Structures are given as C-alpha cells and as structure tokens.
C-alpha cells in the first residue's frame, strides 16, 4: 500500500481469509477498508460476493486483523536516543558497565540506558572518575532503567552545573534536580536531530502495531521545542499523510489559574490534550524517589520525595478543570497518591465535583494504591494510565519491588481491583523504561504476580486500544474498534492460535464456546508474541512486512 495524496485516489482494500477482531461480528473473517474508514466486516462467503476488480485484495492466510494499539505513555526523543545508544540492561556489574562505556563508538557524549544495580552480583556503582577514565574524557550520561536517576561523569557534572543542585553529592549517581539538569545538558539538540530520534521511535512503534502514542512532554524532560516537534508528526510529511502513528501530546507544567492553564495549552497551538503526564508529584521506586508513607525496606531511613505541595497540585487541578483541560500527575508512591487525592478534594471544594469529573483528569502509574484511594479515583472519574510491564519486570518474588518495599509490593498495580471499582484504566509502556511490545504488556496483565489482580486478555487488550483513545478524550468516539464507520486504524498479526484467555480457568472453558460470541485474541502462553505484518492508521500504511503479500 502506498501513500497517495488523498483518500479518493486510494483503492478500497479487502482483507480476507483470516480473522477480524470486531464487536460487529465476532466470527468475521474479512474486512473492507475504503479510504480512511472501515466500510464492512463479515464472512468469507460474503467477501466473495462483494469483491471486484477495483479492490486491492490481501489474503490474510489465517492472520488476525485487530484494532491498532495505543501506547498511553511514551517519550519519543528519549526512546529514539535509547535505541541508538548503549543498551545497559544486560550488564551485571560496575566493571561490565565501564567496559561498555570504554567501547562506545563515536565522539561527543557517551549516552546509555537501562542499567539496574538490583540485578548485579555486587550493587556497588562506579565512581565518577572511573566513568571519566573509561570514556577518555568524553562526557557520560547513563540513565537508570526507570530514568529517574543516572550515572554521570565529572566533566558532565561540571558542564551542567550540578554542584549546587539537589540530588548531587559529588559522586557519579544523580537524581532529582541534578538528574534533570544532566539530562537536559545532553539533549540540547537541533530540531533535525530531535526529529531523527523521534522518527526512529515512531517507526519502532509502527513496526509493533501501534497506531497512536501519548507523548508525555515536560519542561524537565525535553522542553517546549521537543513537544512541538512531536506534535508536528500529525501533519503531512515526505512519506505521505498518516505515515506515522498519531501523536497525542501532553504537557506536564504546573498551572496556577484558569488563565494560566489556557496560556500553557495555547503555546502549543491547541495541539495538547492536557496539562498532565509527567508533571511529577514524586519519582520512582527503583531510584527510591517515589514518596512513601513508610521507609523503603532496603533503606529504612528513606521515604522518597514530594516534588509538589498539595496546594500546588490542587490549584493545578482546579485551573485545568475551569479551563476544560485534562490535568494530572506522575504519581507512584502511596504518600504521593495521598497528596494527589487530597488535591482532588481541595480542587473539588473550590470548583465543584462536577467540573472535576467532567475534565477527565488522568494520573500516570499509580502503583501503590489502597481500597480507599481506588474508591476516590472512581468517584472523581480519574483515569489511571498504568504500565503492566512494570509488574512483569519488577514484581513477584525476588523482584525490585519486593526488595524496595517488602510485603507492600504484593498489592502493587491492582488492575482487577481498579476495573471492578469502575476506575477508567488505560495502558502504556513508559518507553524507553520498558519496550514498545504491546502483546507482552497484555500478557503481563494475564500473568500479574498477584493472582487476584489478573484481568482477562480482552480487558487488557481494550485497555491497550480503545481505552487509550478514550483516556485522551479523542475526537472520534469510534476510534479503537473495527466496525463499519470506524477509523481504519489497525494491525495485522501472524498468530499461532486464537482463543479466549481469562484469569479464571472456569470461565475460559465456556467462553471459547461459539455461543459466547466472544472475539478471539492470540494465545499468549506460547512463549512468543504475535508477529506484526502490517500497521495501518486511517487507511494509510505505516509498516508492512514482506510476508504480508508473499
């Protein structure tokens, strides 16, 4: 499929001889796309009756067509940089990390991502001087896997002016303000370089079945210029209309009044979906900067940090509500969530509960949450934008969460509890923190380390697709489904087996019965993820494997 200049020049495309995940027909094997819209879904027999020479026909050969994924929390520039820099997720010691720095090719700063000292045999970190020697004088910035702290060389610390900032003690590891300053110092890039990094990330997303990504910009991450570049991908580019996943931009800057909220949104030409995302109330568990009620189990004297006061957070939510904008925060620790929920109460007392609910506010991550907090989120209709892969990587016995939090880790990321209470939930990767691998994220929901918090594949799939559009208050209410009249935004998957997968085996035994009329999804217990064969957004092809038309 090419990228012609207008839908009127694009031949209708008939997909047949496969499986179509559609609420309109759970047994559909074919789908017709006309321009940017799903025109029809139905059976193979019906497809034979409507096919004609004007159509581009694709034989699916048993492949699955399903709504395209929406990643509800990404950082495009950071993802592109991480893909092109040192991959440190497999290093298991300071020595291996220093060897990787010494072997880094090129000139300029040595950039890396993904180290996690909790997986090392010896968790001792290298000294700043050791980084300097390994890099032979080049500046060094190596982001921890959660991107809330990093290792930096002395030359970078000096150039970025870290000495007077909170989070810098003269060593290699930096956090809080010092970390933000160190990262910004290595991200002062020309627009064309920003575009190159973002294009790499968007191409990676398209190759993995994503049709949209929510970009979480903020002053401390990439700045205004970075978010403007990200928002511009929704326009027409050299590769043609719709050549990349749609970008749903958010800006994480504190608003102090309704007028101020409108001004912050207006600086991006009305493209931002809200003043939310990575407006940090606290930090991360891995870097011990998430705000906790009680100390970290492996560092009892530390409780993390609150980056905003309750009053600041409340003023922000009130301002956004009055302006009709989504507001929200990055919040992970239980004390951080306490602050966010108190802020909701204060904002509601100021502007009224109805305005708070109508604004559709969203909180990112929300990993440590008790029953009372769940009910309050439901009451205020706040969407939780969560990352299932966090549980897969760090949850469970012996995982990072257990080391940092002890028994408290068992109650983290309570997806089933949130769903049962009616809290809107959408899912993402927080890339580059975890990879852009949507089926692995769906599997993480099925295999949650706490049995009672597992959800069905269907619920997880909807959280990764339709719920992502809804969380962004997208203009087309039909986005995220394959029914006649809906946007033609989908992915084609090579699958080993299709089935219904739920957390309760008793339900699974009957829900696979055709009488249940439940659309089927790929079996995720095979050890491998489905392979993306094609990704299409609004009828325009973003990615295609040669296998599709072989």
Coordinates of C-alpha atoms in Angstrom, one line a residue, residues 23 67-72 211-214 216 246 248 250 273-274 276 324-327 357-364 381-385 419 422-427 458-459 461-483 486-487:
X23 CA -17.6 -6.3 18.1
X67 CA -7.6 -2.6 16.3
X68 CA -4.2 -0.9 16.5
X69 CA -2.6 -0.4 19.8
X70 CA -2.4 3.0 21.6
X71 CA 0.6 3.5 24.0
X72 CA -0.8 5.8 26.7
X211 CA -1.3 3.4 15.6
X212 CA -1.0 6.1 18.3
X213 CA 1.2 7.2 21.2
X214 CA 0.6 9.6 24.0
X216 CA 4.4 13.0 27.8
X246 CA -0.7 9.6 15.7
X248 CA -1.3 12.5 21.4
X250 CA 0.6 16.2 26.8
X273 CA -4.6 17.0 25.0
X274 CA -4.0 18.3 28.5
X276 CA -0.9 16.2 32.6
X324 CA -11.9 22.4 30.4
X325 CA -8.5 20.7 30.2
X326 CA -7.3 17.4 31.4
X327 CA -4.9 17.8 34.3
X357 CA -15.3 14.7 36.8
X358 CA -16.1 16.4 33.5
X359 CA -12.4 17.4 32.9
X360 CA -11.4 13.7 32.6
X361 CA -8.2 14.1 34.7
X362 CA -5.6 11.3 34.5
X363 CA -2.9 10.0 36.8
X364 CA 0.1 8.2 35.4
X381 CA -13.7 9.7 37.3
X382 CA -9.9 9.9 37.2
X383 CA -8.2 7.7 34.6
X384 CA -5.3 5.6 35.7
X385 CA -2.6 5.3 33.0
X419 CA -11.6 -2.5 36.9
X422 CA -15.1 1.3 37.7
X423 CA -11.9 3.3 37.5
X424 CA -11.1 4.0 33.9
X425 CA -7.8 2.3 33.0
X426 CA -5.5 2.6 30.0
X427 CA -2.1 1.1 29.4
X458 CA -9.9 -9.0 26.4
X459 CA -9.9 -6.4 29.2
X461 CA -6.5 -5.6 25.0
X462 CA -9.2 -3.0 25.4
X463 CA -7.0 -1.1 27.9
X464 CA -4.2 -1.0 25.3
X465 CA -6.5 0.0 22.4
X466 CA -9.9 1.7 22.8
X467 CA -9.3 2.9 26.3
X468 CA -6.2 4.8 25.1
X469 CA -8.3 6.8 22.8
X470 CA -10.9 7.5 25.4
X471 CA -8.3 8.5 28.0
X472 CA -7.1 11.2 25.6
X473 CA -10.7 12.3 25.0
X474 CA -10.1 11.7 21.3
X475 CA -12.4 13.5 18.9
X476 CA -13.8 10.3 17.2
X477 CA -15.7 8.1 19.7
X478 CA -15.5 5.2 17.3
X479 CA -11.7 5.0 17.4
X480 CA -10.2 1.8 18.7
X481 CA -12.7 -0.7 17.2
X482 CA -13.2 -2.3 13.8
X483 CA -16.9 -1.7 12.9
X486 CA -14.9 3.5 12.4
X487 CA -11.4 4.8 11.6

